[in-house]
PDB file of C-alpha atoms in Angstrom:
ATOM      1  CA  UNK A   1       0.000   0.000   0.000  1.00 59.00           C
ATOM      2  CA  UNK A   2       1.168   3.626  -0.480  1.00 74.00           C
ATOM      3  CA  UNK A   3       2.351   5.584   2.059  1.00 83.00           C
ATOM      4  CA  UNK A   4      -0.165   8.112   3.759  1.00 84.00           C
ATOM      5  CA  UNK A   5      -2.931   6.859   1.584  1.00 83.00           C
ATOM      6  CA  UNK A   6      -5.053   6.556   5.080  1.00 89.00           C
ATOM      7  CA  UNK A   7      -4.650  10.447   5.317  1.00 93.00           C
ATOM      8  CA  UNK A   8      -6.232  10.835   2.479  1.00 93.00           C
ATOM      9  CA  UNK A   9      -9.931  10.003   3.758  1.00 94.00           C
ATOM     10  CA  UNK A  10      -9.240  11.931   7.082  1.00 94.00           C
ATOM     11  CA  UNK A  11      -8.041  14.664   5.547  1.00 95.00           C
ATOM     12  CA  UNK A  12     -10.865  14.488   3.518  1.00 96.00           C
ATOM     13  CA  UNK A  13     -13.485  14.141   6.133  1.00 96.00           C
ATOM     14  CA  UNK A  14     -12.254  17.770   7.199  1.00 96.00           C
ATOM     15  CA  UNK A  15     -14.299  18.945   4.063  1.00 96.00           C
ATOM     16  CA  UNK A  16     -17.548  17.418   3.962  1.00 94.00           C
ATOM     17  CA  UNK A  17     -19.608  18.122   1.019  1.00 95.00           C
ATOM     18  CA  UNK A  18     -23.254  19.149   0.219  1.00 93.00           C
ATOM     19  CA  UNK A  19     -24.568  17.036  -2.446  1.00 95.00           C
ATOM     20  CA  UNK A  20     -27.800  17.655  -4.366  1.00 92.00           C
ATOM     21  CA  UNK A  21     -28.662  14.370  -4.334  1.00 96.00           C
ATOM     22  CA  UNK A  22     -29.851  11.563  -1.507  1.00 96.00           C
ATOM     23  CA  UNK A  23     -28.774   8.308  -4.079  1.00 98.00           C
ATOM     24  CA  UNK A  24     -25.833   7.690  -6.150  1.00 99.00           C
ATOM     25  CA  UNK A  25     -23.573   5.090  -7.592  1.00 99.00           C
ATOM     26  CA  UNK A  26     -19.906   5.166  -7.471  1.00 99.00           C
ATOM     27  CA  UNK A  27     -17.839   2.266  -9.819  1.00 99.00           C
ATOM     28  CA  UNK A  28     -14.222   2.103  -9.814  1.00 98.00           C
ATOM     29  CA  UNK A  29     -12.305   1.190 -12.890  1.00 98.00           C
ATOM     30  CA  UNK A  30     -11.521  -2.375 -13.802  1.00 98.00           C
ATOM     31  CA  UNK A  31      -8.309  -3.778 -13.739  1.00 98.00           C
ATOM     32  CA  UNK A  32      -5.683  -2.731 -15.541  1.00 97.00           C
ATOM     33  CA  UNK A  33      -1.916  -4.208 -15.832  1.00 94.00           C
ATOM     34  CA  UNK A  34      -0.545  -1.128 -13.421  1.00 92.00           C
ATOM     35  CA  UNK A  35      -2.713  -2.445 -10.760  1.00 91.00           C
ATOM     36  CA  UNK A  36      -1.846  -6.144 -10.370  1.00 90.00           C
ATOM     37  CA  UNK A  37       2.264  -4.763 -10.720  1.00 91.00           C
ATOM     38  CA  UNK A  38       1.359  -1.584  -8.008  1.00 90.00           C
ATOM     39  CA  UNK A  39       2.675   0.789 -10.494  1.00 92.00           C
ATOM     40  CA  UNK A  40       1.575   4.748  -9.860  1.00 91.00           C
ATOM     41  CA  UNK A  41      -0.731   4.655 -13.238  1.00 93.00           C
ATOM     42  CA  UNK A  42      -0.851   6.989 -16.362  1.00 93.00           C
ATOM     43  CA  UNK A  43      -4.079   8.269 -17.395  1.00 95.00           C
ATOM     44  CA  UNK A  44      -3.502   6.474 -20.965  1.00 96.00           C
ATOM     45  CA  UNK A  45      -3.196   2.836 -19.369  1.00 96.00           C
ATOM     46  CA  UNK A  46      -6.083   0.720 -20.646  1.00 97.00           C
ATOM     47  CA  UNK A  47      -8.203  -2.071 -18.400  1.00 98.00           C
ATOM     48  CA  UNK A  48      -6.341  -5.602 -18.929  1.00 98.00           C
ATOM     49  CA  UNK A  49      -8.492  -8.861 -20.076  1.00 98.00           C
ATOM     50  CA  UNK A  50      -9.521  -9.357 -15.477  1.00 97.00           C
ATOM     51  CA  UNK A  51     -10.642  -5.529 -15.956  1.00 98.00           C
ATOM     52  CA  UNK A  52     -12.331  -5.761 -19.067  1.00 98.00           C
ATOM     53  CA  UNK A  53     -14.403  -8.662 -17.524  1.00 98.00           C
ATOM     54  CA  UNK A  54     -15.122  -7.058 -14.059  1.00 97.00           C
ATOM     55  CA  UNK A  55     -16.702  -3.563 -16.083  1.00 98.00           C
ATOM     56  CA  UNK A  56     -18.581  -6.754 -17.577  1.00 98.00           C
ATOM     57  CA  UNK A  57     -19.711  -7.864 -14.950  1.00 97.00           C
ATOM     58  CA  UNK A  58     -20.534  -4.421 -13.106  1.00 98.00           C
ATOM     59  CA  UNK A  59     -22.508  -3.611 -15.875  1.00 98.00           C
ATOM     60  CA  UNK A  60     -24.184  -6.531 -16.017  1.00 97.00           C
ATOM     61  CA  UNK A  61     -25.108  -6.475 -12.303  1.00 97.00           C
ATOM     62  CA  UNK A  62     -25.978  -2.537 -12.633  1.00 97.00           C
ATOM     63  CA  UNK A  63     -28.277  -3.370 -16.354  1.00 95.00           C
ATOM     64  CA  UNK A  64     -31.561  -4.131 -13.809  1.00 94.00           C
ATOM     65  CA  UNK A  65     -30.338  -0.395 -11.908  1.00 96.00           C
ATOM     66  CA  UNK A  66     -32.613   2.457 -13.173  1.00 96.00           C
ATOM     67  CA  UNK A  67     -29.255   4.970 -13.924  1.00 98.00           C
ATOM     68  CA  UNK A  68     -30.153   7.957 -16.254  1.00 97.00           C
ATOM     69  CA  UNK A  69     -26.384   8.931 -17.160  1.00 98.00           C
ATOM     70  CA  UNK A  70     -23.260   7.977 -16.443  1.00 99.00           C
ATOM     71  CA  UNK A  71     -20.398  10.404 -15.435  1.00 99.00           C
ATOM     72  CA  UNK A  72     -17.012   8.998 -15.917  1.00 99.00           C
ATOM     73  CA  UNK A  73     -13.560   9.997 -15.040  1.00 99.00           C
ATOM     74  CA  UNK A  74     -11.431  10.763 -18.904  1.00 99.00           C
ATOM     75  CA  UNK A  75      -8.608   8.391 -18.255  1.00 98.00           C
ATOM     76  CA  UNK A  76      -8.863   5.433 -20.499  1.00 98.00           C
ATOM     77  CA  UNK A  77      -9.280   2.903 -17.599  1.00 98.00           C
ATOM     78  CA  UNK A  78     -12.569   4.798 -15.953  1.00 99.00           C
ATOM     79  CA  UNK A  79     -13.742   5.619 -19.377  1.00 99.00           C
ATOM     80  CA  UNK A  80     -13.548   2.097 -20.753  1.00 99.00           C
ATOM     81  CA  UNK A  81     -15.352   1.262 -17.623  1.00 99.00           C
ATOM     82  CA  UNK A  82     -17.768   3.753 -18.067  1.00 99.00           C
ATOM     83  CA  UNK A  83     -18.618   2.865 -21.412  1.00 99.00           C
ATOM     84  CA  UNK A  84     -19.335  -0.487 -20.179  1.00 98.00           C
ATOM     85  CA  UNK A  85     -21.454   0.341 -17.310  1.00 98.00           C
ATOM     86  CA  UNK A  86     -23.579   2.983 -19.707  1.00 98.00           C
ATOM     87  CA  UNK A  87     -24.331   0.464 -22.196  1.00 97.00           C
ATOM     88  CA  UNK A  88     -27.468   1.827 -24.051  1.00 96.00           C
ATOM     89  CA  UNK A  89     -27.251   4.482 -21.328  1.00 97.00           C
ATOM     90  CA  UNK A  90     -26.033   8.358 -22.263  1.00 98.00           C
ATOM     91  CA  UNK A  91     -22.421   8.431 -20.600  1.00 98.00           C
ATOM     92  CA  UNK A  92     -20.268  11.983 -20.212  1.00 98.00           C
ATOM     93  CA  UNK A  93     -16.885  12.758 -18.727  1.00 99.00           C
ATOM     94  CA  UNK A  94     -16.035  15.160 -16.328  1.00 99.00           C
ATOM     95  CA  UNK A  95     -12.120  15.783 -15.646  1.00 99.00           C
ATOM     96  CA  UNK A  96     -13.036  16.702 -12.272  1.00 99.00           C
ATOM     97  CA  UNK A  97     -13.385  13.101 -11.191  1.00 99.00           C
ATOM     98  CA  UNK A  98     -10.005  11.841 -12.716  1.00 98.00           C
ATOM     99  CA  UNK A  99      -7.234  10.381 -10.544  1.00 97.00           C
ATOM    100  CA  UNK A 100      -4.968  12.436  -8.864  1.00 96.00           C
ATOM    101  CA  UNK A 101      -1.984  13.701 -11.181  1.00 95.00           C
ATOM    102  CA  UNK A 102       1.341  12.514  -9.686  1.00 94.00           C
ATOM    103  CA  UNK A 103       3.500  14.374 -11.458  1.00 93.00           C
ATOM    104  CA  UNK A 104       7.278  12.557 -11.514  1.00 93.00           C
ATOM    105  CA  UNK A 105       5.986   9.645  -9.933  1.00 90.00           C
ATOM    106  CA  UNK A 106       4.007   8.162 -12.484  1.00 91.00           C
ATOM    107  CA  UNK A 107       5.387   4.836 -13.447  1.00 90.00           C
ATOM    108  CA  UNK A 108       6.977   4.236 -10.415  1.00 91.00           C
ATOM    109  CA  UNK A 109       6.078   1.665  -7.579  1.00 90.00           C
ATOM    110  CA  UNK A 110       2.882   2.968  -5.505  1.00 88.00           C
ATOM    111  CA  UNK A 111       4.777   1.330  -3.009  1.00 88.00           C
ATOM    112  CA  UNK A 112       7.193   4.210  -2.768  1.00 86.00           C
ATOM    113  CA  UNK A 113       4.356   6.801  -3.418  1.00 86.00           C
ATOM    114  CA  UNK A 114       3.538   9.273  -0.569  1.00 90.00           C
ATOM    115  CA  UNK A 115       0.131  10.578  -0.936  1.00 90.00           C
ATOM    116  CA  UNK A 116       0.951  13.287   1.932  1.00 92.00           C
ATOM    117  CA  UNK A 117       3.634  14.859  -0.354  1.00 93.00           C
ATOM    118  CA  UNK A 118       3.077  16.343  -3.437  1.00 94.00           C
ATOM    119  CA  UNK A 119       5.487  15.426  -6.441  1.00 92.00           C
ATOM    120  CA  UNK A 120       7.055  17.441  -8.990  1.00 94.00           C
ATOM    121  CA  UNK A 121       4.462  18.295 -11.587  1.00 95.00           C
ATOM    122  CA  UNK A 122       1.735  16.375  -9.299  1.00 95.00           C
ATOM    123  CA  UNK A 123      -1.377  17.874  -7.228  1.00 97.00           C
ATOM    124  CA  UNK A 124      -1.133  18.365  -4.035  1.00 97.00           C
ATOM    125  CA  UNK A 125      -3.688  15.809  -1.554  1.00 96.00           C
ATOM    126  CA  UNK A 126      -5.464  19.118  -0.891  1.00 97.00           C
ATOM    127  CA  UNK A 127      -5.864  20.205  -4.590  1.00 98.00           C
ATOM    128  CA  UNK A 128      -7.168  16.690  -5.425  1.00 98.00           C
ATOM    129  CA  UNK A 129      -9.775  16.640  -2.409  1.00 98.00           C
ATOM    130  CA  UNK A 130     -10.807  20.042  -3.683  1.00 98.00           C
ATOM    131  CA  UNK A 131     -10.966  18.868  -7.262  1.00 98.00           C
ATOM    132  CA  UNK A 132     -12.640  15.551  -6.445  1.00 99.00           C
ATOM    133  CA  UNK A 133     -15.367  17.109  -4.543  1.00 98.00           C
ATOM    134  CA  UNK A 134     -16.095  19.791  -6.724  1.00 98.00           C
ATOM    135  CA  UNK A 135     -16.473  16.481  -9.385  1.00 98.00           C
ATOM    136  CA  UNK A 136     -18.591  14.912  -7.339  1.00 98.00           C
ATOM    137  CA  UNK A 137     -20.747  17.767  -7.154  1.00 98.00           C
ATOM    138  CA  UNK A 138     -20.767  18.556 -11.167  1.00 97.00           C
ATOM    139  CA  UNK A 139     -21.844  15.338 -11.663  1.00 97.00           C
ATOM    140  CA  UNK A 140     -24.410  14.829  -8.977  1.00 97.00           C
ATOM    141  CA  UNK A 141     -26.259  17.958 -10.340  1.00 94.00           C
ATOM    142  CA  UNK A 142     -27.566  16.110 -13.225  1.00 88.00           C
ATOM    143  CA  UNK A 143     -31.083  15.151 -13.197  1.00 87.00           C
ATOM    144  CA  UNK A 144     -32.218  11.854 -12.388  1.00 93.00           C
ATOM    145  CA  UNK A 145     -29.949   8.758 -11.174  1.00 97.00           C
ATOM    146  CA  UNK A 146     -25.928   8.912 -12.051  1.00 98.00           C
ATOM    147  CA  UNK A 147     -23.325   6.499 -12.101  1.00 99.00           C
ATOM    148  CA  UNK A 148     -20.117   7.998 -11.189  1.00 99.00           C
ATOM    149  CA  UNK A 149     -17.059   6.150 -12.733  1.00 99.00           C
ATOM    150  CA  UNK A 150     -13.636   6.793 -11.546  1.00 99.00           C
ATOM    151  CA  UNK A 151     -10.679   6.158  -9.069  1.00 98.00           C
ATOM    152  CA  UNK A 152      -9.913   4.569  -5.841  1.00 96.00           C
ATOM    153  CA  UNK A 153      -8.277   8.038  -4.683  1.00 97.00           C
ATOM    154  CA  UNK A 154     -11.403   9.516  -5.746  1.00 98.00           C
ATOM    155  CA  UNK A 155     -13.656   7.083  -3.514  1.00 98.00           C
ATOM    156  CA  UNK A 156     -11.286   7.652  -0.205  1.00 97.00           C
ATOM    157  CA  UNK A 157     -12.279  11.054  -0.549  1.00 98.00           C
ATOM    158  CA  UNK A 158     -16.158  11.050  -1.277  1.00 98.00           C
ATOM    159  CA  UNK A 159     -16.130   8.315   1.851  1.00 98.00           C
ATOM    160  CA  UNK A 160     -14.049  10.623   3.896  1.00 98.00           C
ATOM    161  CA  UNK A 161     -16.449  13.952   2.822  1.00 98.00           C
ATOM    162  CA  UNK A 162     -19.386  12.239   3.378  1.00 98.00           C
ATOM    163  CA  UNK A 163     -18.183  10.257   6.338  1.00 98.00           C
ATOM    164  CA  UNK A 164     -18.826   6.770   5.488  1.00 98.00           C
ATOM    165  CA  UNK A 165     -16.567   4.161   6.531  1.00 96.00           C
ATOM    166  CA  UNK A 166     -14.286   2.444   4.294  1.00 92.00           C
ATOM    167  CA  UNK A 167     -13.845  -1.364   3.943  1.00 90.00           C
ATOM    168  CA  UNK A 168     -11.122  -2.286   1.375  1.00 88.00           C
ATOM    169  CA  UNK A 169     -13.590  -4.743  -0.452  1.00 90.00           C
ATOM    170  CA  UNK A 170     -15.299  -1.715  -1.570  1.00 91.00           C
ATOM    171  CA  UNK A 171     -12.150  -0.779  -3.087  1.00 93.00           C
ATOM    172  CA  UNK A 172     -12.032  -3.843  -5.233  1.00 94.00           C
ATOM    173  CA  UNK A 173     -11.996  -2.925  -8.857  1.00 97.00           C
ATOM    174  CA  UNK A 174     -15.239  -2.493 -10.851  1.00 97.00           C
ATOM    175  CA  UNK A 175     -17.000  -2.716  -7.819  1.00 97.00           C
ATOM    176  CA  UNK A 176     -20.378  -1.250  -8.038  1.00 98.00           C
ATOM    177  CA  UNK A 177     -21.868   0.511  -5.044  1.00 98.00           C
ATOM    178  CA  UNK A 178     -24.653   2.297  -4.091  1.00 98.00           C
ATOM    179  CA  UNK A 179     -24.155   5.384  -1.779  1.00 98.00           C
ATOM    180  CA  UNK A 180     -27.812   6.638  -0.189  1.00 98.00           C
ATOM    181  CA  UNK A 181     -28.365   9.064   2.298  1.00 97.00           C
ATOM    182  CA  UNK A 182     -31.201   8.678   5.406  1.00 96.00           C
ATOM    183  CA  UNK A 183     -31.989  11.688   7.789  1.00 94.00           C
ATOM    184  CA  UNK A 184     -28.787  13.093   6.782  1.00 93.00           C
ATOM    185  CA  UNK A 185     -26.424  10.165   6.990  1.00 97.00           C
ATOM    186  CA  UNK A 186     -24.929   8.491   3.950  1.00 98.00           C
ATOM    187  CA  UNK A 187     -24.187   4.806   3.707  1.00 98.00           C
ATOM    188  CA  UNK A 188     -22.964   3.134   0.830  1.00 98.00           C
ATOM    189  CA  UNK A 189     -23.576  -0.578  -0.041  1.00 97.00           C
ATOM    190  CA  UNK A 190     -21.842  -3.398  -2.333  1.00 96.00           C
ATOM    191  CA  UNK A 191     -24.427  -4.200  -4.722  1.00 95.00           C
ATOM    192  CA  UNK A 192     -22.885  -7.411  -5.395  1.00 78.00           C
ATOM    193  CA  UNK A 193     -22.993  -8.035  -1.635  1.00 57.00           C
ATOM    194  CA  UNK A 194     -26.882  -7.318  -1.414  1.00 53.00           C
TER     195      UNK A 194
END
């Protein structure tokens, strides 16, 4: 695991956001090679043959979901992902929700990566909660039901903002969840776990 990756969902439960929403879904991109070798991914890497079939599958399990639009991140893994979760379904990309830029440390071992610091050429953790949020929002503005479809830096920070606890099997890629809030508290579920 990275270093300081933890900090990223506390420091982003310091800025919890107002959505206009009470229901959304969130999917993470499938796999792609730079995940199964922990390399800090560029946006251009595609989903390999396990990610192709788990945005399948997600889409498959989210085809009997009533979504309106999906919102995906632009890199090519989200947007592959995306375009398999949309399906007949109007998809459209918002920047906002892409995966945090690290600069000089893209291609290198996540292992070495800390999230606290900011890289040369990279955002800072504070830029990306800002720009992540604001995402979040963009897309969530849209009427009717939305898919979001982005990053696993992305999702620490809408759990930390919104202040729902993280399990790392929601972090499992293509993962579709379901994030619904009740008398002002959110909770998000593992569809594939219902």
């Amino acid at each position: 695991m990275s270093i300081g990756l933890d900090d990223l969902t506390v420091e982003a439960a310091k800025t919890p956001v107002e959505l206009a929403t009470d229901r959304f879904y969130f999917v993470r991109h499938g796999q792609t090679a730079g995940n199964a070798s922990g390399i800090v991914q560029i946006p251009t890497i595609s989903l390999d043959e396990t990610g192709e079939a788990q945005a399948a599958a997600a889409a498959k399990l989210l085809a009997s979901h009533h979504i309106d639009l999906v919102v995906a991140s632009p890199f090519k893994r989200a947007f592959d992902t995306g375009v398999a979760v949309a399906g007949d379904r109007p998809m459209t990309v918002n920047p906002n929700i892409a995966e945090r830029l690290f600069g000089d440390c893209m291609n290198k071992p996540a292992s070495q990566l800390d999230w606290r610091k900011t890289a040369p050429g990279g955002e800072s953790m504070d830029e990306f909660i800002h720009r992540t949020l604001v995402g979040l929002r963009q897309a969530l503005t849209w009427p009717g039901s939305i898919a979001v479809v982005a990053h696993g830096g992305n999702l620490r920070v809408i759990c930390g903002s919104l202040g729902v606890p993280l399990t790392e099997t929601c972090l499992v890629n293509a993962t579709p969840l379901l994030f619904e809030r009740d008398a002002g508290k959110w909770r998000m579920t593992e569809l594939a776990r219902q």
